[in-house]
mmCIF file of C-alpha atoms in Angstrom:
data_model
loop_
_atom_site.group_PDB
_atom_site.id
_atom_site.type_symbol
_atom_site.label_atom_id
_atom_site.label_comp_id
_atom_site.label_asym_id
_atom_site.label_seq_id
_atom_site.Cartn_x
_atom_site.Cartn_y
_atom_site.Cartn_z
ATOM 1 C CA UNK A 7 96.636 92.523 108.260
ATOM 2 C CA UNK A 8 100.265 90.619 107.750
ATOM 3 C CA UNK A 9 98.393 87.942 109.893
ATOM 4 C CA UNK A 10 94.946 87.823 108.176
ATOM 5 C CA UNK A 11 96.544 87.207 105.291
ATOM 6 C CA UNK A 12 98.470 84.976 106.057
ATOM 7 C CA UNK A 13 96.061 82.594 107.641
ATOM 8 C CA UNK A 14 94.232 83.224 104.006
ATOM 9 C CA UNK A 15 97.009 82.210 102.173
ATOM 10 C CA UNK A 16 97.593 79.186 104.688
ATOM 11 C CA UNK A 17 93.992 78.032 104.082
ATOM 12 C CA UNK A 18 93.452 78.909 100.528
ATOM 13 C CA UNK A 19 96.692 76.850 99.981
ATOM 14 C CA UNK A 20 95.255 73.665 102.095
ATOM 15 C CA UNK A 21 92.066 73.785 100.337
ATOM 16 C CA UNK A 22 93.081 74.498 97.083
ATOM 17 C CA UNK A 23 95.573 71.396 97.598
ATOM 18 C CA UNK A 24 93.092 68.798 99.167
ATOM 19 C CA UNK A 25 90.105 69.993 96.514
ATOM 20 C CA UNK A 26 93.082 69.540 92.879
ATOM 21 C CA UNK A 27 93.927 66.172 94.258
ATOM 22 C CA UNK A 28 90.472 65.254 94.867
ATOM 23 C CA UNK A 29 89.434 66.317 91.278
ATOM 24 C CA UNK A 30 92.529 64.567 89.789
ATOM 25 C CA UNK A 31 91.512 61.268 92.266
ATOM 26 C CA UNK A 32 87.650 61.443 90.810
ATOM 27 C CA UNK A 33 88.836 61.754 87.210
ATOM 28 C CA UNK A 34 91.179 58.573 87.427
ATOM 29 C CA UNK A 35 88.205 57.076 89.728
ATOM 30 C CA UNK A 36 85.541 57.521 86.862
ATOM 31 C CA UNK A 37 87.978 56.386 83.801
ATOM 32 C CA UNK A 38 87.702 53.183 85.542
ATOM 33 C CA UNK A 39 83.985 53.123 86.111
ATOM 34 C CA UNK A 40 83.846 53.836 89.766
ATOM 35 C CA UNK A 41 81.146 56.167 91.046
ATOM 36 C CA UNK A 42 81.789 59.588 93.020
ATOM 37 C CA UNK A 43 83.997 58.986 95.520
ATOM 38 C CA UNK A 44 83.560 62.573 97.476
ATOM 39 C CA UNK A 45 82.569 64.905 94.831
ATOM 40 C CA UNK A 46 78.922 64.562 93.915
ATOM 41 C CA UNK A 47 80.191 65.609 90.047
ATOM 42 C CA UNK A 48 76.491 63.623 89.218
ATOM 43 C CA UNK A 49 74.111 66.031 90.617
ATOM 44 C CA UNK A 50 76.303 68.957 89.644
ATOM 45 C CA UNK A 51 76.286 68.583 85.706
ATOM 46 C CA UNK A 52 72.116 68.161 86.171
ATOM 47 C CA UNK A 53 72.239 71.377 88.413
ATOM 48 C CA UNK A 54 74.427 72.415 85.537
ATOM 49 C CA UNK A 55 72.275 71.593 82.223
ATOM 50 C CA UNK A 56 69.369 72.397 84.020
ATOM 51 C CA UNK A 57 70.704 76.427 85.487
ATOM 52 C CA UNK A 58 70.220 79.245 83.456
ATOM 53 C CA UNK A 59 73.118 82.029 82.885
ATOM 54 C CA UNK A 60 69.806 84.338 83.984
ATOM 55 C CA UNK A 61 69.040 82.581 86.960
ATOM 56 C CA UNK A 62 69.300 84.090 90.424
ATOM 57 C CA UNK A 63 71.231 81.443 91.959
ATOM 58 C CA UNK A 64 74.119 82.110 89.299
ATOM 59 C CA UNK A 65 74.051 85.736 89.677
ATOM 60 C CA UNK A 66 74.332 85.108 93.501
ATOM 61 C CA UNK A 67 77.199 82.653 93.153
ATOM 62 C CA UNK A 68 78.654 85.152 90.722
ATOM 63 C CA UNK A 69 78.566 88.190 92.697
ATOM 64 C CA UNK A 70 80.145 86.069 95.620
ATOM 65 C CA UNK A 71 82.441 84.790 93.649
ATOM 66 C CA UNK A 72 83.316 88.583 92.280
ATOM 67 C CA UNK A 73 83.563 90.155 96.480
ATOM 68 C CA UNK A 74 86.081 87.150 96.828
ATOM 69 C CA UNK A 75 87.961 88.122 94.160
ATOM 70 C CA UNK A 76 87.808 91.679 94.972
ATOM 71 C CA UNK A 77 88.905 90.778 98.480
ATOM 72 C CA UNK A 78 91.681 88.891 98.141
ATOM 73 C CA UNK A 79 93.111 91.540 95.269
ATOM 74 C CA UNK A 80 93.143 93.906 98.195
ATOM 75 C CA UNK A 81 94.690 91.325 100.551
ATOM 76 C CA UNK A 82 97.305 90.786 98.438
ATOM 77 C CA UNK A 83 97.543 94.433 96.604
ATOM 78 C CA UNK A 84 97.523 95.974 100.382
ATOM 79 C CA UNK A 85 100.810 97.979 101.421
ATOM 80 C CA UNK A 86 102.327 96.692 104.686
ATOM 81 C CA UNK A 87 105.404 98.509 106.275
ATOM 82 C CA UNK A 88 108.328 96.547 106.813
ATOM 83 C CA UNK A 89 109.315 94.230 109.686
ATOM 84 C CA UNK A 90 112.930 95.602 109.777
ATOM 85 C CA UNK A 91 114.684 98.972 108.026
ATOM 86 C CA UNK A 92 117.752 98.134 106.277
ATOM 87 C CA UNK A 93 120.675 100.372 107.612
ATOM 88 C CA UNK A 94 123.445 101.666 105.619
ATOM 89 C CA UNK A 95 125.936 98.945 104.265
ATOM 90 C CA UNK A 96 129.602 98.402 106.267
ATOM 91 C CA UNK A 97 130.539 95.125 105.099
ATOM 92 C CA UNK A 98 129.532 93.538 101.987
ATOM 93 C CA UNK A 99 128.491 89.847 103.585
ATOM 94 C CA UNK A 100 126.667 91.442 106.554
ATOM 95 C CA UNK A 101 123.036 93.097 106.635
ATOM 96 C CA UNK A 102 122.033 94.734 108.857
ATOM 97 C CA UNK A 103 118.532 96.348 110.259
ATOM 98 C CA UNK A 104 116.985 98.102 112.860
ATOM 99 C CA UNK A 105 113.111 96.659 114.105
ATOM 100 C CA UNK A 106 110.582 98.680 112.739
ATOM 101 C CA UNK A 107 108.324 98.435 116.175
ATOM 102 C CA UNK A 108 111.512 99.237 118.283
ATOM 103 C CA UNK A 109 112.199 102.156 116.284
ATOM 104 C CA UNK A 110 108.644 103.639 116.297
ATOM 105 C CA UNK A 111 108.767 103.021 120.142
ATOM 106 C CA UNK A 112 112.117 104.630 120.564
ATOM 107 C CA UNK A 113 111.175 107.814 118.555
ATOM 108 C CA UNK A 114 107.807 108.161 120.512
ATOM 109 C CA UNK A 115 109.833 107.907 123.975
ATOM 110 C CA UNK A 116 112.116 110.852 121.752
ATOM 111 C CA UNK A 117 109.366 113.162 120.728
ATOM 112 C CA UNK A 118 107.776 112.833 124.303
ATOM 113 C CA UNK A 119 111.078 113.557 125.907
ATOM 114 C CA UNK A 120 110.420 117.475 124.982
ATOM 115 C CA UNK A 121 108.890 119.367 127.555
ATOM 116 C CA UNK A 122 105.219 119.950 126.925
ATOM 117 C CA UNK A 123 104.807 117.053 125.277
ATOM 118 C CA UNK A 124 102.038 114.710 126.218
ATOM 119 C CA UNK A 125 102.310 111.355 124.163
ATOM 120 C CA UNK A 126 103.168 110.659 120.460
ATOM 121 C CA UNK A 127 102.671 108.142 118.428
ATOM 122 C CA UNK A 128 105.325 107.299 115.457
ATOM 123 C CA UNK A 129 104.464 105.303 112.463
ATOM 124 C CA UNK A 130 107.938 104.496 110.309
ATOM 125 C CA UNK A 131 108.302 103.321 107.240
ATOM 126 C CA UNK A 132 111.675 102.986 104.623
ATOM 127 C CA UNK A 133 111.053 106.735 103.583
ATOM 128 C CA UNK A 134 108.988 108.519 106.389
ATOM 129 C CA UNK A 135 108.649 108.403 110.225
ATOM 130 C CA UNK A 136 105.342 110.281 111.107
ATOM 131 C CA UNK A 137 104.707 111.527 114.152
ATOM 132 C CA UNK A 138 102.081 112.369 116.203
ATOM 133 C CA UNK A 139 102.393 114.382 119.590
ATOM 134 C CA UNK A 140 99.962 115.549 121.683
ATOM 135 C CA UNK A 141 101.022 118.416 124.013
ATOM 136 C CA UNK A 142 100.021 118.717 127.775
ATOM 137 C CA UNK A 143 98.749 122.318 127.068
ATOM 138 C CA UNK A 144 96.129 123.766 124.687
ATOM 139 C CA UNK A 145 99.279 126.050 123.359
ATOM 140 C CA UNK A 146 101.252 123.948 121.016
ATOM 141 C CA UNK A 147 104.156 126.768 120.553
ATOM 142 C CA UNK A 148 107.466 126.036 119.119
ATOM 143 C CA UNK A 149 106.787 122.017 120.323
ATOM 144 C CA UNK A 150 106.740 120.846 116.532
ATOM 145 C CA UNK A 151 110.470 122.484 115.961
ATOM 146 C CA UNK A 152 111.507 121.065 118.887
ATOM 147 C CA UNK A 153 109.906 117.490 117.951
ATOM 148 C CA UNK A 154 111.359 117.347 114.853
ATOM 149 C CA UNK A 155 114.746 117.908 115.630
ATOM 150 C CA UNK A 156 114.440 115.252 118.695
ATOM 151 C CA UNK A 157 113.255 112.660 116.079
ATOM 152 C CA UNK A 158 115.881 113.811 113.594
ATOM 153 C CA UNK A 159 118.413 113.372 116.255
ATOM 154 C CA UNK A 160 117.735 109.823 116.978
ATOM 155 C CA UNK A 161 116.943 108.798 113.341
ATOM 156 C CA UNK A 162 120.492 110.361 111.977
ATOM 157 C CA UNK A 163 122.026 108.760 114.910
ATOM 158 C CA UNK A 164 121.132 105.005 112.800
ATOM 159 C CA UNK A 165 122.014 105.382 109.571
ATOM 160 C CA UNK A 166 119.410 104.002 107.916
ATOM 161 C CA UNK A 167 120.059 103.280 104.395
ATOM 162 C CA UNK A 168 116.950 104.928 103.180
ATOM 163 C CA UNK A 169 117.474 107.847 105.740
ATOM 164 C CA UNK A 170 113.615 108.601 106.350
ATOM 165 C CA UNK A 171 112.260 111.891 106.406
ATOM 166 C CA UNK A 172 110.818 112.881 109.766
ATOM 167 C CA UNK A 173 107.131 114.128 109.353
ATOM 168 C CA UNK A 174 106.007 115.819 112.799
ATOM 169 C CA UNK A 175 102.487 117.129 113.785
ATOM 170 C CA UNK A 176 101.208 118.736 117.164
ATOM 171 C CA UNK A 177 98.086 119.203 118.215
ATOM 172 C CA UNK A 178 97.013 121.050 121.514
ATOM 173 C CA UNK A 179 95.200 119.127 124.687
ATOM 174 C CA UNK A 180 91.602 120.049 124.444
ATOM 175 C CA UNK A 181 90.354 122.237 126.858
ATOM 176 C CA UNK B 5 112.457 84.263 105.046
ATOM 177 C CA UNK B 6 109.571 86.024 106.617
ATOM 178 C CA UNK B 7 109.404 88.831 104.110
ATOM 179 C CA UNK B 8 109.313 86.182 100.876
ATOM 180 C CA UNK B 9 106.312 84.454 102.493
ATOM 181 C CA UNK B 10 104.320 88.369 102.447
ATOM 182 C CA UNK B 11 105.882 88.557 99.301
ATOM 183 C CA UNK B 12 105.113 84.841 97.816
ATOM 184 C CA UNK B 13 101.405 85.566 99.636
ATOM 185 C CA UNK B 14 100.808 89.202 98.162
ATOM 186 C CA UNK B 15 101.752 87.594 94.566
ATOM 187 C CA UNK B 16 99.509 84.529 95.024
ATOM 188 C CA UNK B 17 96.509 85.915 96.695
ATOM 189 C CA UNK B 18 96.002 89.102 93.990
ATOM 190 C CA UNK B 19 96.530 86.795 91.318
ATOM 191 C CA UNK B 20 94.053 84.804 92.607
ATOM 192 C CA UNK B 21 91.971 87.917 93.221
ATOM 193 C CA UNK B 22 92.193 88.812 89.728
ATOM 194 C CA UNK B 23 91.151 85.604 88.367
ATOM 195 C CA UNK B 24 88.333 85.551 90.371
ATOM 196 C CA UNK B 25 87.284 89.107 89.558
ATOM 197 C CA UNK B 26 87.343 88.399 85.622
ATOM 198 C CA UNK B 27 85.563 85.466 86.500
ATOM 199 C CA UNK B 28 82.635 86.502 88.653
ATOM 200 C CA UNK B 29 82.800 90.057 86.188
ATOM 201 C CA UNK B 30 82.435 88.018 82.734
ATOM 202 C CA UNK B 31 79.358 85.814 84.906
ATOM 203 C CA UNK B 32 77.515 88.997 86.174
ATOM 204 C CA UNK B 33 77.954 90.709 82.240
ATOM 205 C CA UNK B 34 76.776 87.384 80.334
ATOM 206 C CA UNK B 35 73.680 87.027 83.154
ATOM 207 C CA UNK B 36 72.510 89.787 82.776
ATOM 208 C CA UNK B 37 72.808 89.976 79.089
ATOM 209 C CA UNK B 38 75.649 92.553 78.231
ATOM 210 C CA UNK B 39 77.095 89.622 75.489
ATOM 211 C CA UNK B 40 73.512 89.315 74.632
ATOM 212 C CA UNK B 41 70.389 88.013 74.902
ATOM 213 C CA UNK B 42 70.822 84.325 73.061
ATOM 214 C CA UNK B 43 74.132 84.287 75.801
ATOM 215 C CA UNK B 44 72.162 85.018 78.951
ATOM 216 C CA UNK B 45 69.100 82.649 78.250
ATOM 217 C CA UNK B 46 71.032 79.462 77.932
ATOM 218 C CA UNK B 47 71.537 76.810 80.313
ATOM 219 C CA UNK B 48 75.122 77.308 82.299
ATOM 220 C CA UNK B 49 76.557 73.889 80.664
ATOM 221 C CA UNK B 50 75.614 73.964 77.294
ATOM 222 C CA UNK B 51 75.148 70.968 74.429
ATOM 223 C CA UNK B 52 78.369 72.745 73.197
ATOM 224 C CA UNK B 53 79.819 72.422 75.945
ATOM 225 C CA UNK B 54 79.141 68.819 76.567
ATOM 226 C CA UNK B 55 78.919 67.613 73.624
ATOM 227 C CA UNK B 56 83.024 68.752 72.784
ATOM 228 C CA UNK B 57 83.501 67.079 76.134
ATOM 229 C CA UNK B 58 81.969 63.939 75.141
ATOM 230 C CA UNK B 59 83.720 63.958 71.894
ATOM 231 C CA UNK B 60 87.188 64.803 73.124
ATOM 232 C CA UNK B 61 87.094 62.612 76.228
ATOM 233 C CA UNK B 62 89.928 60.339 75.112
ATOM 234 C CA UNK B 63 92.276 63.869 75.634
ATOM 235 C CA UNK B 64 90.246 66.179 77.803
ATOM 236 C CA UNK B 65 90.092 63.920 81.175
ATOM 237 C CA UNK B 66 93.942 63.112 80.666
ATOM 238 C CA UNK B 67 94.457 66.544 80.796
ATOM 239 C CA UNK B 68 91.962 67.689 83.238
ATOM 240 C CA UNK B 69 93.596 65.527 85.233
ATOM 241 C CA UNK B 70 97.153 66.771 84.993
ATOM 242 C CA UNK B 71 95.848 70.168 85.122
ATOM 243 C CA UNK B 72 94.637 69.295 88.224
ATOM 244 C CA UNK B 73 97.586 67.847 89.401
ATOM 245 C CA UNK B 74 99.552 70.424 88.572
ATOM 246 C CA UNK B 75 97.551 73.118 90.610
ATOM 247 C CA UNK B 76 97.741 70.496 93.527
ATOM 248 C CA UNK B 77 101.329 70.502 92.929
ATOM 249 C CA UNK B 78 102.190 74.231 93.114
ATOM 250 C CA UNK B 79 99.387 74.947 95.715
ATOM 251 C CA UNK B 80 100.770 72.516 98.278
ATOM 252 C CA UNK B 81 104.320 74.283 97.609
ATOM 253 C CA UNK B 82 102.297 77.543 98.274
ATOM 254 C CA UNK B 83 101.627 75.709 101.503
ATOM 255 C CA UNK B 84 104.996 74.507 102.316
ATOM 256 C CA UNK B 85 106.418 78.149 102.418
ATOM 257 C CA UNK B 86 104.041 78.874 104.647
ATOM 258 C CA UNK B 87 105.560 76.518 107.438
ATOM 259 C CA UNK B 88 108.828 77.884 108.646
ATOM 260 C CA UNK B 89 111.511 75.134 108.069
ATOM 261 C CA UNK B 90 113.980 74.872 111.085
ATOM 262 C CA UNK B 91 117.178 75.377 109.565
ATOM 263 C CA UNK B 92 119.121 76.005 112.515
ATOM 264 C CA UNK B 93 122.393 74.470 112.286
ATOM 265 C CA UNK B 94 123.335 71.017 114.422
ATOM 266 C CA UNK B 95 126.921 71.356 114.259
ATOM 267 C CA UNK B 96 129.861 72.047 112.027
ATOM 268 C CA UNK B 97 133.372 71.386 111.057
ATOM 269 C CA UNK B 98 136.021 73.533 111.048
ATOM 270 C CA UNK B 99 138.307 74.222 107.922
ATOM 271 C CA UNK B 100 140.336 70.475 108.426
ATOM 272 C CA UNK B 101 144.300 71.208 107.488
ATOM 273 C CA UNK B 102 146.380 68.703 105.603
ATOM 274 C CA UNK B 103 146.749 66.125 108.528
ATOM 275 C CA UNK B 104 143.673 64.596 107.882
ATOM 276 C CA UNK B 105 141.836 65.514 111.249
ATOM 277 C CA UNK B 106 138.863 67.883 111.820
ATOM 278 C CA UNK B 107 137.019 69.535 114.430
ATOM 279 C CA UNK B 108 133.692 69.731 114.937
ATOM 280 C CA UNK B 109 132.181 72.276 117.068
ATOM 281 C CA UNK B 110 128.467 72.265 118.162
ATOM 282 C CA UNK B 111 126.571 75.485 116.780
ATOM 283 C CA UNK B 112 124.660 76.228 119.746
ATOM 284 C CA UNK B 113 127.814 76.197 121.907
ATOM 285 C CA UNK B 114 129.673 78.845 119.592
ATOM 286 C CA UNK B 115 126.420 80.804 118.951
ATOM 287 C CA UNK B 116 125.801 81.374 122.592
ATOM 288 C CA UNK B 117 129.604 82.683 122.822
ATOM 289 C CA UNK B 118 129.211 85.150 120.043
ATOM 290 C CA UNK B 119 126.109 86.008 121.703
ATOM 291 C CA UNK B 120 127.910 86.586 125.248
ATOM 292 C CA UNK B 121 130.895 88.219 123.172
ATOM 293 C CA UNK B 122 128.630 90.628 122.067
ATOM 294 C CA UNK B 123 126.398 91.770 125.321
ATOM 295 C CA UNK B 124 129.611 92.394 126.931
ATOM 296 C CA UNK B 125 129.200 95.667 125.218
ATOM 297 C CA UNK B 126 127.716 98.337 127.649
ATOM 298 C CA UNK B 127 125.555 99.542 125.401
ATOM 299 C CA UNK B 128 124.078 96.278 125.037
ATOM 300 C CA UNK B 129 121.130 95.503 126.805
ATOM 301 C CA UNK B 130 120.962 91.383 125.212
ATOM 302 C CA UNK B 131 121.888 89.592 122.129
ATOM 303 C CA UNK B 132 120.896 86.415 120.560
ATOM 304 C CA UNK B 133 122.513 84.096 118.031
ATOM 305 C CA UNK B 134 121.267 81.338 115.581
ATOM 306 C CA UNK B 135 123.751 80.063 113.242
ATOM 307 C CA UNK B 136 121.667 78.565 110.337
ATOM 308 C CA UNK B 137 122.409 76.092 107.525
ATOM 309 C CA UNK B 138 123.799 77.307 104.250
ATOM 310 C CA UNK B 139 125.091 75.692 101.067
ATOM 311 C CA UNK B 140 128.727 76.730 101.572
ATOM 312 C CA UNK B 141 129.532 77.687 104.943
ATOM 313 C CA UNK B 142 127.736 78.758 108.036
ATOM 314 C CA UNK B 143 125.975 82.056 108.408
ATOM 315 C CA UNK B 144 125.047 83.920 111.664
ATOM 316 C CA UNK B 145 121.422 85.704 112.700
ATOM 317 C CA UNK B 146 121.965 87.932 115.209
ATOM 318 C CA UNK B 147 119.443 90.101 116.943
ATOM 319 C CA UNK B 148 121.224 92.500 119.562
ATOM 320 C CA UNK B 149 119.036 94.752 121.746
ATOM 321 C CA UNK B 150 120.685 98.217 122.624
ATOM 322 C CA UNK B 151 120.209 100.960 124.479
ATOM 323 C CA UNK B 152 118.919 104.068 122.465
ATOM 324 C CA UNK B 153 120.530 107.010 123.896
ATOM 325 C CA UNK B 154 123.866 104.722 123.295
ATOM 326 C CA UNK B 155 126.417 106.139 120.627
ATOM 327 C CA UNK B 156 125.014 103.374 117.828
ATOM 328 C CA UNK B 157 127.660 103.418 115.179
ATOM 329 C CA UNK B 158 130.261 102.658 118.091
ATOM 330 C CA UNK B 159 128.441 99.926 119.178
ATOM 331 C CA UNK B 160 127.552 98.540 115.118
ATOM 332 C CA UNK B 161 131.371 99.268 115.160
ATOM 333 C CA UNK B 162 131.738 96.783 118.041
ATOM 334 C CA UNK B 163 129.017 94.500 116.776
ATOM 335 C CA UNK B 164 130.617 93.824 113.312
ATOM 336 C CA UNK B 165 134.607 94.938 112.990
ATOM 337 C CA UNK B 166 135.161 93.115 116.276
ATOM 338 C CA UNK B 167 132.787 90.763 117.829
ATOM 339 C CA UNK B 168 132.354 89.003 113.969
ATOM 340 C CA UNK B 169 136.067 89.108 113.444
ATOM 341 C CA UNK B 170 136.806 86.879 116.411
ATOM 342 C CA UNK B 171 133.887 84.484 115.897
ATOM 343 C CA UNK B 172 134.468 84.355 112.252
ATOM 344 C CA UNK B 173 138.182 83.652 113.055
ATOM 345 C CA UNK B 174 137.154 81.420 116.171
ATOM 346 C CA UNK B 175 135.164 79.406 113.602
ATOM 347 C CA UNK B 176 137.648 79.404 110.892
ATOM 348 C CA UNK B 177 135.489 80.460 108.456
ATOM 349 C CA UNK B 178 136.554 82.397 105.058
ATOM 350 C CA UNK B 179 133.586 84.524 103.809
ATOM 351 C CA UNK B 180 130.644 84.408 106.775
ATOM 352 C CA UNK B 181 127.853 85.489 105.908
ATOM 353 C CA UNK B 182 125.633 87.514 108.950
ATOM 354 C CA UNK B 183 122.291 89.293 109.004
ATOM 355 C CA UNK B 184 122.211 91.647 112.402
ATOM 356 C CA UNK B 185 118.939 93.515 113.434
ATOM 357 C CA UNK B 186 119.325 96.281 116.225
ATOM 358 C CA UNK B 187 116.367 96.686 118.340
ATOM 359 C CA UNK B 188 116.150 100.257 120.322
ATOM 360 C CA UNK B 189 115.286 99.560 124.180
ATOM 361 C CA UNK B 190 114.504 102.464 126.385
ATOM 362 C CA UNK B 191 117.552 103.444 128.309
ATOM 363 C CA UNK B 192 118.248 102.307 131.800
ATOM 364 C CA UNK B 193 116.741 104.584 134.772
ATOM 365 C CA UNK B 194 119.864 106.470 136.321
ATOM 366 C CA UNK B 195 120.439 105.842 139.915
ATOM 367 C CA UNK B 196 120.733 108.722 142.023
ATOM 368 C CA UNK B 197 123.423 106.277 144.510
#
C-alpha cells in the first residue's frame, strides 16, 4: 500500500504539474491571439454550452470523478504501521529504533521457539505485537501462556518507548 | 525523510480525495435534480457563466493564470519530495584552533571507521554508517544489525556511550546529532566443535 501510493502521489504530482503549466501557457498563448497550443479549450466550451447537467455523459464523468475521489481519500486516510519503532530515549541528540520487519521476524522465530509450536506470524505496531501461532498438534494446551511470555521476553528485552502489548492467539493443526 | 513523504502523501492525496468527492457529490445531486429542476436542465456552462467571464476578462485570465501557476508551483514541490535528495556528506572540517589551520577529513573514510568501531561488538552481526549534511555540524545514520538472543541494552550501551563518544571526539564535534536503528537477525547456529 506504502508503495501504491506512492507511485499515486508521484504521478498525480507529474500530471498535475505538466497539466497547471499547460493551462497557465494556453492562457498567456490566447491573450496574445494564438490558437490552442495542446489543449483543445475550443471544442471543450461547445461540448460545454452544448452538455446538459442531466445528461448521461456528465453523470458518468461525475460518478468517475466521485470513485476517484473516494479512492484517493482512502489512499491517503489508510493506516500504515511504521517503518521503524522508536525505543526509549538515552541521550537527548540520538534516536534510536528498532525495524519494524526485523522485529516481527524476530518475535515469530520467538513464539516458534516453544515446543509445539508450528509457525507464527507477528504483526507489530507502536502499541501491539499480534501474534499468530499455529501448533504442530490439534491440542493447543498451555502453548498461548507459554507464547506470550516468549514474546514478552524478547519485546521487554528492547525497550521500546511505546512498550507494546503482546496479543497472542493459538490455534490447533487441523486434523 | 521517508516517513514525511507518507506523511506529505497521506495529507495531499485525501485532500485531494475530498475535493474530488464534494465535487463529483455536488455534480451527481445537481444532475439529477436534488438543487432542483431549473438546476439540472441547464446546459453545464451557462450564459451566466460566460457571460461574467466575458465581462471580467481583463481580471479573470490574469488570475486564472496565476492560479494556475500557483498549483504548478506547489504540485511540482509535491513532486520534488518525492525524489530522495542525496545528502550524504563529501567531506568535512574539523573544529580549526587559533593557528589558522584546519583539517579536513573525508566522510566516507570516518563513517566506515565508526562503522568497523561498532561491529567489533560480538553481538554485532554488521553496521553501516552515512554521515549526512546538516546546517550546523555533521550528523550520523547508523543502522547496526544484532543478534537477538544478544543482551540488547549492553550492546545500545556499547553502540551509543562508547562507540559515539570516540567518533564524536575523533571528529571533534560538540553536539552530534545520530539516528541509530537496530535490526534483530536470527542468532548464529552453535557449533557442536
Amino acid at each position: 500500500m506504502r508503495t501504491l501510493s506512492r507511485l499515486v502521489a508521484a504521478a498525480l504530482a507529474l500530471a498535475l504539474t505538466a497539466g497547471a503549466l499547460l493551462v497557465a501557457i494556453e492562457i498567456v498563448l490566447a491573450g496574445v491571439g494564438a490558437g490552442p497550443l495542446v489543449v483543445p479549450y475550443d471544442s471543450w466550451y461547445s461540448n460545454g454550452r452544448s452538455t446538459m447537467w442531466d445528461s448521461a455523459v456528465a453523470r458518468r464523468a461525475f460518478i468517475l470523478v466521485l470513485i476517484l475521489g473516494a479512492a484517493l481519500l482512502l489512499m491517503g486516510l489508510v493506516r500504515r504501521r511504521p517503518l521503524s519503532l522508536p525505543l526509549s530515549t538515552r541521550h537527548e541528540l540520538v534516536g534510536t529504533h528498532v525495524a519494524r520487519r526485523g522485529l516481527e521476524r524476530s518475535l515469530s522465530r520467538a513464539a516458534t521457539s516453544v515446543e509445539g509450536v508450528e509457525r507464527a506470524t507477528v504483526a507489530a505496531s507502536d502499541t501491539r505485537a499480534r501474534v499468530l501461532a499455529t501448533a504442530s498438534r490439534h491440542e493447543t494446551g498451555n502453548l498461548k501462556e507459554l507464547v506470550t511470555a516468549a514474546v514478552n521476553e524478547r519485546l521487554g528485552g528492547l525497550r521500546l518507548a511505546g512498550q507494546p502489548s503482546s496479543d497472542v492467539s493459538v490455534k490447533g493443526m487441523k486434523s | 525523510m521517508s516517513g514525511d513523504v507518507d506523511r506529505i502523501n497521506r495529507y495531499v492525496l485525501s485532500s485531494l480525495g475530498f475535493v474530488l468527492i464534494v465535487i463529483g457529490g455536488y455534480g451527481l445531486a445537481r444532475s439529477f435534480g436534488s438543487l432542483g429542476d431549473r438546476y439540472s436542465t441547464g446546459a453545464f456552462l451557462s450564459t451566466n457563466v460566460t457571460s461574467f467571464v466575458a465581462r471580467n476578462s481583463e481580471w479573470f485570465w490574469v488570475v486564472a493564470a496565476l492560479a494556475a501557476l500557483l498549483v504548478g508551483y506547489l504540485a511540482w514541490r509535491w513532486l520534488a519530495s518525492q525524489i530522495p535528495t542525496p545528502n550524504s556528506l563529501g567531506q568535512f572540517e574539523l573544529n580549526s584552533d587559533d593557528s589558522g589551520g584546519f583539517t579536513r577529513v573525508r566522510a566516507r573514510a570516518a563513517a566506515n571507521g565508526l562503522a568497523r568501531d561498532i561491529a567489533r561488538h560480538d553481538a554485532v552481526r554488521a553496521a553501516r554508517v552515512k554521515l549526512i549534511a546538516d546546517a550546523r555540524s555533521p550528523e550520523v545514520e547508523v543502522k547496526v544489525d544484532v543478534y537477538e538472543n544478544a543482551d540488547f541494552v549492553s550492546v545500545r550501551a556499547y553502540v551509543e556511550d562508547e562507540a559515539l563518544e570516540r567518533f564524536q571526539r575523533m571528529i571533534d564535534a560538540v553536539d552530534l546529532r545520530a539516528s541509530i536503528e537496530f535490526n534483530l537477525s536470527e542468532a548464529p547456529a552453535r557449533s557442536l566443535a
